[in-house]
PDB file with one MODEL, atoms N, CA, C and O in Angstrom:
MODEL        1
ATOM      1  N   MET A   1      10.240  24.122   8.903  1.00  0.00           N
ATOM      2  CA  MET A   1      11.183  23.282   8.744  1.00  0.00           C
ATOM      3  C   MET A   1      11.371  22.290  10.074  1.00  0.00           C
ATOM      4  O   MET A   1      11.605  22.669  11.221  1.00  0.00           O
ATOM      5  N   ASP A   2      11.218  21.023   9.645  1.00  0.00           N
ATOM      6  CA  ASP A   2      11.500  19.927  10.988  1.00  0.00           C
ATOM      7  C   ASP A   2      12.921  19.923  11.163  1.00  0.00           C
ATOM      8  O   ASP A   2      13.658  20.128  10.199  1.00  0.00           O
ATOM      9  N   VAL A   3      13.341  19.719  12.241  1.00  0.00           N
ATOM     10  CA  VAL A   3      14.565  18.956  12.776  1.00  0.00           C
ATOM     11  C   VAL A   3      14.438  17.879  13.431  1.00  0.00           C
ATOM     12  O   VAL A   3      13.677  17.731  14.386  1.00  0.00           O
ATOM     13  N   LEU A   4      15.354  16.844  12.854  1.00  0.00           N
ATOM     14  CA  LEU A   4      15.327  15.545  13.593  1.00  0.00           C
ATOM     15  C   LEU A   4      16.701  15.396  13.899  1.00  0.00           C
ATOM     16  O   LEU A   4      17.597  15.762  13.138  1.00  0.00           O
ATOM     17  N   GLU A   5      16.909  14.784  15.165  1.00  0.00           N
ATOM     18  CA  GLU A   5      18.166  14.371  15.589  1.00  0.00           C
ATOM     19  C   GLU A   5      18.218  12.824  15.927  1.00  0.00           C
ATOM     20  O   GLU A   5      17.602  12.287  16.848  1.00  0.00           O
ATOM     21  N   VAL A   6      18.993  12.251  15.093  1.00  0.00           N
ATOM     22  CA  VAL A   6      19.092  10.765  15.044  1.00  0.00           C
ATOM     23  C   VAL A   6      20.442  10.139  15.543  1.00  0.00           C
ATOM     24  O   VAL A   6      21.517  10.721  15.397  1.00  0.00           O
ATOM     25  N   ALA A   7      20.312   8.920  16.139  1.00  0.00           N
ATOM     26  CA  ALA A   7      21.647   8.154  16.194  1.00  0.00           C
ATOM     27  C   ALA A   7      22.352   7.950  15.043  1.00  0.00           C
ATOM     28  O   ALA A   7      22.112   8.559  14.000  1.00  0.00           O
ATOM     29  N   GLY A   8      23.224   7.113  15.175  1.00  0.00           N
ATOM     30  CA  GLY A   8      24.142   6.548  14.011  1.00  0.00           C
ATOM     31  C   GLY A   8      23.486   5.573  13.088  1.00  0.00           C
ATOM     32  O   GLY A   8      22.477   5.029  13.536  1.00  0.00           O
ATOM     33  N   CYS A   9      23.854   5.266  11.940  1.00  0.00           N
ATOM     34  CA  CYS A   9      23.303   4.149  10.912  1.00  0.00           C
ATOM     35  C   CYS A   9      23.517   2.725  11.795  1.00  0.00           C
ATOM     36  O   CYS A   9      24.385   2.510  12.642  1.00  0.00           O
ATOM     37  N   PRO A  10      22.466   1.835  11.334  1.00  0.00           N
ATOM     38  CA  PRO A  10      21.410   2.179  10.403  1.00  0.00           C
ATOM     39  C   PRO A  10      20.370   2.726  11.145  1.00  0.00           C
ATOM     40  O   PRO A  10      19.549   3.330  10.455  1.00  0.00           O
ATOM     41  N   GLN A  11      20.103   2.694  12.615  1.00  0.00           N
ATOM     42  CA  GLN A  11      19.080   3.358  13.354  1.00  0.00           C
ATOM     43  C   GLN A  11      18.606   4.765  12.706  1.00  0.00           C
ATOM     44  O   GLN A  11      17.463   5.139  12.443  1.00  0.00           O
ATOM     45  N   GLY A  12      19.867   5.436  12.529  1.00  0.00           N
ATOM     46  CA  GLY A  12      19.385   6.962  12.276  1.00  0.00           C
ATOM     47  C   GLY A  12      18.705   6.877  10.908  1.00  0.00           C
ATOM     48  O   GLY A  12      17.569   7.349  10.894  1.00  0.00           O
ATOM     49  N   SER A  13      19.114   6.424   9.867  1.00  0.00           N
ATOM     50  CA  SER A  13      18.534   6.453   8.518  1.00  0.00           C
ATOM     51  C   SER A  13      17.151   5.811   8.593  1.00  0.00           C
ATOM     52  O   SER A  13      16.221   6.224   7.901  1.00  0.00           O
ATOM     53  N   LEU A  14      17.020   4.654   9.567  1.00  0.00           N
ATOM     54  CA  LEU A  14      15.518   3.938   9.290  1.00  0.00           C
ATOM     55  C   LEU A  14      14.744   4.993  10.140  1.00  0.00           C
ATOM     56  O   LEU A  14      13.562   5.088   9.810  1.00  0.00           O
ATOM     57  N   GLN A  15      15.137   5.796  11.147  1.00  0.00           N
ATOM     58  CA  GLN A  15      14.342   6.777  11.826  1.00  0.00           C
ATOM     59  C   GLN A  15      13.707   8.028  10.997  1.00  0.00           C
ATOM     60  O   GLN A  15      12.589   8.541  10.964  1.00  0.00           O
ATOM     61  N   THR A  16      14.992   8.284  10.320  1.00  0.00           N
ATOM     62  CA  THR A  16      14.413   9.598   9.330  1.00  0.00           C
ATOM     63  C   THR A  16      13.375   9.068   8.130  1.00  0.00           C
ATOM     64  O   THR A  16      12.471   9.789   7.708  1.00  0.00           O
ATOM     65  N   VAL A  17      13.617   7.724   7.639  1.00  0.00           N
ATOM     66  CA  VAL A  17      12.455   7.211   6.711  1.00  0.00           C
ATOM     67  C   VAL A  17      11.251   7.078   7.533  1.00  0.00           C
ATOM     68  O   VAL A  17      10.206   7.375   6.953  1.00  0.00           O
ATOM     69  N   GLU A  18      11.165   6.724   8.667  1.00  0.00           N
ATOM     70  CA  GLU A  18       9.994   6.487   9.210  1.00  0.00           C
ATOM     71  C   GLU A  18       9.367   7.800   9.534  1.00  0.00           C
ATOM     72  O   GLU A  18       8.145   7.889   9.414  1.00  0.00           O
ATOM     73  N   TYR A  19      10.016   8.768   9.906  1.00  0.00           N
ATOM     74  CA  TYR A  19       9.610  10.248   9.983  1.00  0.00           C
ATOM     75  C   TYR A  19       9.064  10.695   8.752  1.00  0.00           C
ATOM     76  O   TYR A  19       7.881  11.034   8.782  1.00  0.00           O
ATOM     77  N   ILE A  20       9.758  10.778   7.533  1.00  0.00           N
ATOM     78  CA  ILE A  20       9.241  11.004   6.575  1.00  0.00           C
ATOM     79  C   ILE A  20       7.845  10.484   6.141  1.00  0.00           C
ATOM     80  O   ILE A  20       6.864  11.180   5.879  1.00  0.00           O
ATOM     81  N   LYS A  21       7.918   9.399   6.120  1.00  0.00           N
ATOM     82  CA  LYS A  21       6.653   8.171   5.879  1.00  0.00           C
ATOM     83  C   LYS A  21       5.484   8.821   6.646  1.00  0.00           C
ATOM     84  O   LYS A  21       4.415   9.073   6.091  1.00  0.00           O
ATOM     85  N   GLU A  22       5.732   9.083   7.954  1.00  0.00           N
ATOM     86  CA  GLU A  22       4.595   9.429   8.861  1.00  0.00           C
ATOM     87  C   GLU A  22       4.135  10.784   8.594  1.00  0.00           C
ATOM     88  O   GLU A  22       2.923  10.988   8.515  1.00  0.00           O
ATOM     89  N   ARG A  23       5.102  11.883   8.423  1.00  0.00           N
ATOM     90  CA  ARG A  23       4.785  13.256   8.477  1.00  0.00           C
ATOM     91  C   ARG A  23       4.809  13.857   7.237  1.00  0.00           C
ATOM     92  O   ARG A  23       3.892  14.651   7.029  1.00  0.00           O
ATOM     93  N   GLY A  24       5.639  13.682   6.335  1.00  0.00           N
ATOM     94  CA  GLY A  24       5.913  14.091   4.935  1.00  0.00           C
ATOM     95  C   GLY A  24       6.218  15.488   5.278  1.00  0.00           C
ATOM     96  O   GLY A  24       5.391  16.286   4.838  1.00  0.00           O
ATOM     97  N   PRO A  25       7.175  15.981   5.936  1.00  0.00           N
ATOM     98  CA  PRO A  25       7.444  17.452   5.958  1.00  0.00           C
ATOM     99  C   PRO A  25       8.097  18.037   4.581  1.00  0.00           C
ATOM    100  O   PRO A  25       8.971  17.358   4.041  1.00  0.00           O
ATOM    101  N   GLU A  26       7.728  19.184   4.042  1.00  0.00           N
ATOM    102  CA  GLU A  26       8.163  20.002   2.914  1.00  0.00           C
ATOM    103  C   GLU A  26       9.897  20.067   3.099  1.00  0.00           C
ATOM    104  O   GLU A  26      10.673  19.815   2.177  1.00  0.00           O
ATOM    105  N   GLU A  27      10.271  20.418   4.343  1.00  0.00           N
ATOM    106  CA  GLU A  27      11.688  20.634   4.520  1.00  0.00           C
ATOM    107  C   GLU A  27      12.168  19.829   5.795  1.00  0.00           C
ATOM    108  O   GLU A  27      11.483  19.780   6.817  1.00  0.00           O
ATOM    109  N   LEU A  28      13.199  19.301   5.685  1.00  0.00           N
ATOM    110  CA  LEU A  28      13.622  18.611   6.951  1.00  0.00           C
ATOM    111  C   LEU A  28      15.442  18.863   7.122  1.00  0.00           C
ATOM    112  O   LEU A  28      16.231  18.983   6.185  1.00  0.00           O
ATOM    113  N   VAL A  29      15.687  18.884   8.229  1.00  0.00           N
ATOM    114  CA  VAL A  29      16.951  18.950   8.637  1.00  0.00           C
ATOM    115  C   VAL A  29      17.237  17.772   9.632  1.00  0.00           C
ATOM    116  O   VAL A  29      16.609  17.646  10.683  1.00  0.00           O
ATOM    117  N   VAL A  30      18.274  16.883   9.209  1.00  0.00           N
ATOM    118  CA  VAL A  30      18.500  15.739  10.085  1.00  0.00           C
ATOM    119  C   VAL A  30      19.974  15.725  10.767  1.00  0.00           C
ATOM    120  O   VAL A  30      20.935  15.841  10.007  1.00  0.00           O
ATOM    121  N   LYS A  31      20.165  15.609  11.941  1.00  0.00           N
ATOM    122  CA  LYS A  31      21.355  16.034  12.496  1.00  0.00           C
ATOM    123  C   LYS A  31      21.584  14.515  13.205  1.00  0.00           C
ATOM    124  O   LYS A  31      20.788  13.790  13.802  1.00  0.00           O
ATOM    125  N   THR A  32      23.205  14.325  12.839  1.00  0.00           N
ATOM    126  CA  THR A  32      23.473  13.003  13.313  1.00  0.00           C
ATOM    127  C   THR A  32      25.085  13.162  13.812  1.00  0.00           C
ATOM    128  O   THR A  32      25.748  13.991  13.188  1.00  0.00           O
ATOM    129  N   SER A  33      25.699  12.474  14.818  1.00  0.00           N
ATOM    130  CA  SER A  33      26.879  12.302  15.075  1.00  0.00           C
ATOM    131  C   SER A  33      27.857  11.482  14.380  1.00  0.00           C
ATOM    132  O   SER A  33      29.076  11.562  14.537  1.00  0.00           O
ATOM    133  N   ASP A  34      27.171  10.595  13.507  1.00  0.00           N
ATOM    134  CA  ASP A  34      27.815   9.409  12.467  1.00  0.00           C
ATOM    135  C   ASP A  34      27.861   9.938  11.182  1.00  0.00           C
ATOM    136  O   ASP A  34      26.824  10.081  10.534  1.00  0.00           O
ATOM    137  N   GLU A  35      29.050  10.271  10.704  1.00  0.00           N
ATOM    138  CA  GLU A  35      29.519  10.785   9.497  1.00  0.00           C
ATOM    139  C   GLU A  35      29.049   9.988   8.385  1.00  0.00           C
ATOM    140  O   GLU A  35      28.554  10.472   7.367  1.00  0.00           O
ATOM    141  N   ASP A  36      29.251   8.478   8.654  1.00  0.00           N
ATOM    142  CA  ASP A  36      28.657   7.553   7.460  1.00  0.00           C
ATOM    143  C   ASP A  36      27.275   7.813   7.434  1.00  0.00           C
ATOM    144  O   ASP A  36      26.862   7.937   6.281  1.00  0.00           O
ATOM    145  N   CYS A  37      26.394   7.942   8.330  1.00  0.00           N
ATOM    146  CA  CYS A  37      24.978   8.148   8.202  1.00  0.00           C
ATOM    147  C   CYS A  37      24.432   9.106   7.455  1.00  0.00           C
ATOM    148  O   CYS A  37      23.294   9.002   6.998  1.00  0.00           O
ATOM    149  N   VAL A  38      25.300  10.267   7.237  1.00  0.00           N
ATOM    150  CA  VAL A  38      25.272  11.205   6.057  1.00  0.00           C
ATOM    151  C   VAL A  38      25.291  10.808   4.809  1.00  0.00           C
ATOM    152  O   VAL A  38      24.529  11.318   3.988  1.00  0.00           O
ATOM    153  N   LYS A  39      26.221   9.776   4.458  1.00  0.00           N
ATOM    154  CA  LYS A  39      26.386   9.242   3.130  1.00  0.00           C
ATOM    155  C   LYS A  39      25.317   8.377   3.019  1.00  0.00           C
ATOM    156  O   LYS A  39      24.732   8.430   1.938  1.00  0.00           O
ATOM    157  N   VAL A  40      24.893   7.583   3.848  1.00  0.00           N
ATOM    158  CA  VAL A  40      23.588   6.803   3.498  1.00  0.00           C
ATOM    159  C   VAL A  40      22.248   7.788   3.274  1.00  0.00           C
ATOM    160  O   VAL A  40      21.412   7.550   2.401  1.00  0.00           O
ATOM    161  N   LEU A  41      22.166   8.937   4.196  1.00  0.00           N
ATOM    162  CA  LEU A  41      21.233   9.940   3.839  1.00  0.00           C
ATOM    163  C   LEU A  41      21.154  10.448   2.590  1.00  0.00           C
ATOM    164  O   LEU A  41      20.067  10.531   2.018  1.00  0.00           O
ATOM    165  N   ARG A  42      22.225  10.820   2.065  1.00  0.00           N
ATOM    166  CA  ARG A  42      22.232  11.092   0.861  1.00  0.00           C
ATOM    167  C   ARG A  42      21.972  10.230  -0.428  1.00  0.00           C
ATOM    168  O   ARG A  42      21.782  10.676  -1.560  1.00  0.00           O
ATOM    169  N   LEU A  43      21.993   9.160  -0.116  1.00  0.00           N
ATOM    170  CA  LEU A  43      21.385   7.916  -1.025  1.00  0.00           C
ATOM    171  C   LEU A  43      20.159   7.597  -0.817  1.00  0.00           C
ATOM    172  O   LEU A  43      19.473   7.175  -1.748  1.00  0.00           O
ATOM    173  N   VAL A  44      19.686   7.731   0.380  1.00  0.00           N
ATOM    174  CA  VAL A  44      18.218   7.216   0.672  1.00  0.00           C
ATOM    175  C   VAL A  44      17.244   8.189   0.532  1.00  0.00           C
ATOM    176  O   VAL A  44      16.113   7.864   0.171  1.00  0.00           O
ATOM    177  N   LEU A  45      17.573   9.498   0.802  1.00  0.00           N
ATOM    178  CA  LEU A  45      16.454  10.410   0.852  1.00  0.00           C
ATOM    179  C   LEU A  45      15.904  10.629  -0.536  1.00  0.00           C
ATOM    180  O   LEU A  45      14.684  10.744  -0.653  1.00  0.00           O
ATOM    181  N   PRO A  46      16.687  10.700  -1.610  1.00  0.00           N
ATOM    182  CA  PRO A  46      16.116  10.429  -2.986  1.00  0.00           C
ATOM    183  C   PRO A  46      15.290   9.646  -3.475  1.00  0.00           C
ATOM    184  O   PRO A  46      14.537   9.886  -4.419  1.00  0.00           O
ATOM    185  N   LEU A  47      15.385   8.577  -2.812  1.00  0.00           N
ATOM    186  CA  LEU A  47      14.455   7.586  -2.937  1.00  0.00           C
ATOM    187  C   LEU A  47      12.966   7.480  -2.479  1.00  0.00           C
ATOM    188  O   LEU A  47      12.081   6.685  -2.792  1.00  0.00           O
ATOM    189  N   PHE A  48      12.993   8.737  -1.485  1.00  0.00           N
ATOM    190  CA  PHE A  48      11.523   9.074  -1.007  1.00  0.00           C
ATOM    191  C   PHE A  48      11.116  10.420  -1.523  1.00  0.00           C
ATOM    192  O   PHE A  48      10.323  11.104  -0.877  1.00  0.00           O
ATOM    193  N   GLN A  49      11.621  10.829  -2.654  1.00  0.00           N
ATOM    194  CA  GLN A  49      11.208  11.961  -3.317  1.00  0.00           C
ATOM    195  C   GLN A  49      11.739  13.387  -2.668  1.00  0.00           C
ATOM    196  O   GLN A  49      11.097  14.429  -2.800  1.00  0.00           O
ATOM    197  N   TYR A  50      13.057  13.301  -1.914  1.00  0.00           N
ATOM    198  CA  TYR A  50      13.514  14.443  -1.172  1.00  0.00           C
ATOM    199  C   TYR A  50      14.969  14.890  -1.986  1.00  0.00           C
ATOM    200  O   TYR A  50      15.759  14.044  -2.404  1.00  0.00           O
ATOM    201  N   VAL A  51      15.140  16.117  -2.107  1.00  0.00           N
ATOM    202  CA  VAL A  51      16.514  16.485  -2.602  1.00  0.00           C
ATOM    203  C   VAL A  51      17.596  17.090  -1.444  1.00  0.00           C
ATOM    204  O   VAL A  51      17.378  17.964  -0.606  1.00  0.00           O
ATOM    205  N   VAL A  52      18.616  16.459  -1.645  1.00  0.00           N
ATOM    206  CA  VAL A  52      19.602  17.106  -0.480  1.00  0.00           C
ATOM    207  C   VAL A  52      20.006  18.320  -0.913  1.00  0.00           C
ATOM    208  O   VAL A  52      20.525  18.431  -2.024  1.00  0.00           O
ATOM    209  N   VAL A  53      19.782  19.609   0.078  1.00  0.00           N
ATOM    210  CA  VAL A  53      20.067  20.746  -0.478  1.00  0.00           C
ATOM    211  C   VAL A  53      21.407  21.244  -0.029  1.00  0.00           C
ATOM    212  O   VAL A  53      22.163  21.874  -0.769  1.00  0.00           O
ATOM    213  N   ASP A  54      21.676  20.925   1.254  1.00  0.00           N
ATOM    214  CA  ASP A  54      22.792  21.260   2.064  1.00  0.00           C
ATOM    215  C   ASP A  54      23.331  20.000   3.163  1.00  0.00           C
ATOM    216  O   ASP A  54      22.614  19.198   3.762  1.00  0.00           O
ATOM    217  N   VAL A  55      24.555  20.099   3.196  1.00  0.00           N
ATOM    218  CA  VAL A  55      25.341  19.348   4.114  1.00  0.00           C
ATOM    219  C   VAL A  55      26.408  19.950   4.819  1.00  0.00           C
ATOM    220  O   VAL A  55      27.415  20.337   4.226  1.00  0.00           O
ATOM    221  N   TRP A  56      26.253  20.063   6.103  1.00  0.00           N
ATOM    222  CA  TRP A  56      27.285  21.066   6.932  1.00  0.00           C
ATOM    223  C   TRP A  56      27.537  20.173   8.288  1.00  0.00           C
ATOM    224  O   TRP A  56      26.980  19.096   8.503  1.00  0.00           O
ATOM    225  N   ARG A  57      28.393  20.756   9.084  1.00  0.00           N
ATOM    226  CA  ARG A  57      28.803  20.224  10.473  1.00  0.00           C
ATOM    227  C   ARG A  57      28.525  21.263  11.392  1.00  0.00           C
ATOM    228  O   ARG A  57      28.757  22.419  11.037  1.00  0.00           O
ATOM    229  N   GLU A  58      28.026  21.017  12.609  1.00  0.00           N
ATOM    230  CA  GLU A  58      27.881  21.683  13.718  1.00  0.00           C
ATOM    231  C   GLU A  58      28.630  21.334  15.022  1.00  0.00           C
ATOM    232  O   GLU A  58      28.018  20.715  15.892  1.00  0.00           O
ATOM    233  N   GLY A  59      29.630  21.613  15.169  1.00  0.00           N
ATOM    234  CA  GLY A  59      30.692  21.177  16.526  1.00  0.00           C
ATOM    235  C   GLY A  59      30.513  19.512  16.150  1.00  0.00           C
ATOM    236  O   GLY A  59      30.675  19.220  14.965  1.00  0.00           O
ATOM    237  N   ASP A  60      30.281  18.732  16.832  1.00  0.00           N
ATOM    238  CA  ASP A  60      30.259  17.223  16.702  1.00  0.00           C
ATOM    239  C   ASP A  60      29.172  16.456  16.058  1.00  0.00           C
ATOM    240  O   ASP A  60      29.050  15.233  16.006  1.00  0.00           O
ATOM    241  N   LYS A  61      28.286  17.516  15.504  1.00  0.00           N
ATOM    242  CA  LYS A  61      27.201  16.827  14.555  1.00  0.00           C
ATOM    243  C   LYS A  61      27.237  17.187  13.276  1.00  0.00           C
ATOM    244  O   LYS A  61      27.856  18.187  12.913  1.00  0.00           O
ATOM    245  N   HIS A  62      26.617  16.455  12.503  1.00  0.00           N
ATOM    246  CA  HIS A  62      26.706  16.290  10.896  1.00  0.00           C
ATOM    247  C   HIS A  62      25.245  16.680  10.584  1.00  0.00           C
ATOM    248  O   HIS A  62      24.270  16.079  11.035  1.00  0.00           O
ATOM    249  N   ALA A  63      25.194  17.811   9.715  1.00  0.00           N
ATOM    250  CA  ALA A  63      23.392  17.952   9.396  1.00  0.00           C
ATOM    251  C   ALA A  63      23.461  17.760   7.942  1.00  0.00           C
ATOM    252  O   ALA A  63      24.492  17.975   7.305  1.00  0.00           O
ATOM    253  N   VAL A  64      22.190  17.292   7.337  1.00  0.00           N
ATOM    254  CA  VAL A  64      21.716  17.137   6.204  1.00  0.00           C
ATOM    255  C   VAL A  64      20.340  17.901   6.197  1.00  0.00           C
ATOM    256  O   VAL A  64      19.397  17.659   6.949  1.00  0.00           O
ATOM    257  N   ARG A  65      20.395  18.990   5.092  1.00  0.00           N
ATOM    258  CA  ARG A  65      18.938  19.567   5.093  1.00  0.00           C
ATOM    259  C   ARG A  65      18.319  19.030   3.744  1.00  0.00           C
ATOM    260  O   ARG A  65      19.001  19.046   2.720  1.00  0.00           O
ATOM    261  N   ALA A  66      17.411  18.697   3.747  1.00  0.00           N
ATOM    262  CA  ALA A  66      16.621  17.986   2.422  1.00  0.00           C
ATOM    263  C   ALA A  66      15.046  18.763   2.084  1.00  0.00           C
ATOM    264  O   ALA A  66      14.317  19.188   2.980  1.00  0.00           O
ATOM    265  N   ARG A  67      14.799  18.820   0.962  1.00  0.00           N
ATOM    266  CA  ARG A  67      13.673  19.344   0.541  1.00  0.00           C
ATOM    267  C   ARG A  67      12.681  18.376  -0.291  1.00  0.00           C
ATOM    268  O   ARG A  67      13.107  17.577  -1.125  1.00  0.00           O
ATOM    269  N   ARG A  68      11.642  18.493  -0.051  1.00  0.00           N
ATOM    270  CA  ARG A  68      10.604  17.523  -1.110  1.00  0.00           C
ATOM    271  C   ARG A  68      10.816  17.923  -2.386  1.00  0.00           C
ATOM    272  O   ARG A  68      10.707  19.102  -2.721  1.00  0.00           O
ATOM    273  N   ALA A  69      11.135  16.972  -3.193  1.00  0.00           N
ATOM    274  CA  ALA A  69      11.176  17.311  -4.677  1.00  0.00           C
ATOM    275  C   ALA A  69       9.797  17.444  -5.336  1.00  0.00           C
ATOM    276  O   ALA A  69       8.838  16.708  -5.102  1.00  0.00           O
ATOM    277  N   ARG A  70       9.823  18.654  -6.337  1.00  0.00           N
ATOM    278  CA  ARG A  70       8.915  18.994  -6.811  1.00  0.00           C
ATOM    279  C   ARG A  70       8.401  18.027  -8.197  1.00  0.00           C
ATOM    280  O   ARG A  70       9.136  17.693  -9.126  1.00  0.00           O
ATOM    281  N   SER A  71       7.039  17.715  -8.055  1.00  0.00           N
ATOM    282  CA  SER A  71       7.079  16.793  -9.431  1.00  0.00           C
ATOM    283  C   SER A  71       6.150  17.792 -10.633  1.00  0.00           C
ATOM    284  O   SER A  71       5.990  17.384 -11.784  1.00  0.00           O
TER     285      SER A  71
ENDMDL
END
Protein backbone atom coordinates (compact mmCIF):
# COMPACT_ATOMS: atom_id res chain seq x y z
CA MET A 1 0.00 0.00 0.00
CA ASP A 2 1.34 3.40 -0.99
CA VAL A 3 1.08 6.34 1.42
CA LEU A 4 1.05 9.85 0.01
CA GLU A 5 1.12 13.05 2.09
CA VAL A 6 -0.22 16.06 0.24
CA ALA A 7 -0.97 19.72 0.88
CA GLY A 8 -4.48 21.13 0.86
CA CYS A 9 -6.58 21.47 -2.25
CA PRO A 10 -6.35 22.12 -5.08
CA GLN A 11 -2.66 21.10 -5.02
CA GLY A 12 -3.34 18.01 -2.91
CA SER A 13 -5.90 16.50 -5.24
CA LEU A 14 -3.78 17.35 -8.28
CA GLN A 15 -0.74 15.65 -6.69
CA THR A 16 -2.85 12.59 -5.94
CA VAL A 17 -4.15 12.34 -9.50
CA GLU A 18 -0.65 12.73 -10.91
CA TYR A 19 0.63 10.01 -8.58
CA ILE A 20 -2.17 7.65 -9.63
CA LYS A 21 -1.54 8.31 -13.32
CA GLU A 22 2.22 7.71 -12.96
CA ARG A 23 2.29 4.73 -10.58
CA GLY A 24 -1.18 3.19 -10.63
CA PRO A 25 -1.00 1.65 -7.14
CA GLU A 26 -3.46 -1.09 -6.19
CA GLU A 27 -4.12 0.60 -2.85
CA LEU A 28 -3.35 4.12 -1.69
CA VAL A 29 -3.64 6.16 1.49
CA VAL A 30 -3.67 9.93 1.03
CA LYS A 31 -3.01 12.09 4.10
CA THR A 32 -3.76 15.79 4.19
CA SER A 33 -4.38 18.48 6.78
CA ASP A 34 -7.23 19.95 4.67
CA GLU A 35 -10.66 18.48 5.43
CA ASP A 36 -12.07 19.98 2.22
CA CYS A 37 -9.43 18.10 0.23
CA VAL A 38 -10.90 14.86 1.60
CA LYS A 39 -14.26 15.85 0.12
CA VAL A 40 -12.64 16.53 -3.26
CA LEU A 41 -10.75 13.22 -3.19
CA ARG A 42 -13.98 11.33 -2.48
CA LEU A 43 -15.36 12.80 -5.72
CA VAL A 44 -12.23 12.59 -7.88
CA LEU A 45 -10.85 9.14 -7.05
CA PRO A 46 -13.80 7.22 -8.58
CA LEU A 47 -13.19 9.08 -11.85
CA PHE A 48 -9.80 7.33 -11.99
CA GLN A 49 -11.22 3.87 -11.20
CA TYR A 50 -10.54 3.95 -7.44
CA VAL A 51 -13.02 3.09 -4.72
CA VAL A 52 -12.81 5.00 -1.42
CA VAL A 53 -12.62 2.29 1.24
CA ASP A 54 -12.14 4.32 4.43
CA VAL A 55 -11.78 7.89 5.70
CA TRP A 56 -10.40 8.72 9.14
CA ARG A 57 -8.49 11.29 11.17
CA GLU A 58 -5.00 10.88 12.67
CA GLY A 59 -4.29 13.82 14.96
CA ASP A 60 -4.28 16.91 12.74
CA LYS A 61 -4.26 14.87 9.49
CA HIS A 62 -7.15 13.40 7.56
CA ALA A 63 -6.63 10.16 5.66
CA VAL A 64 -8.40 8.60 2.70
CA ARG A 65 -7.78 4.98 1.78
CA ALA A 66 -8.66 3.95 -1.75
CA ARG A 67 -8.36 0.74 -3.73
CA ARG A 68 -8.32 0.27 -7.48
CA ALA A 69 -11.76 -0.84 -8.67
CA ARG A 70 -12.05 -4.28 -10.18
CA SER A 71 -13.47 -4.36 -13.66
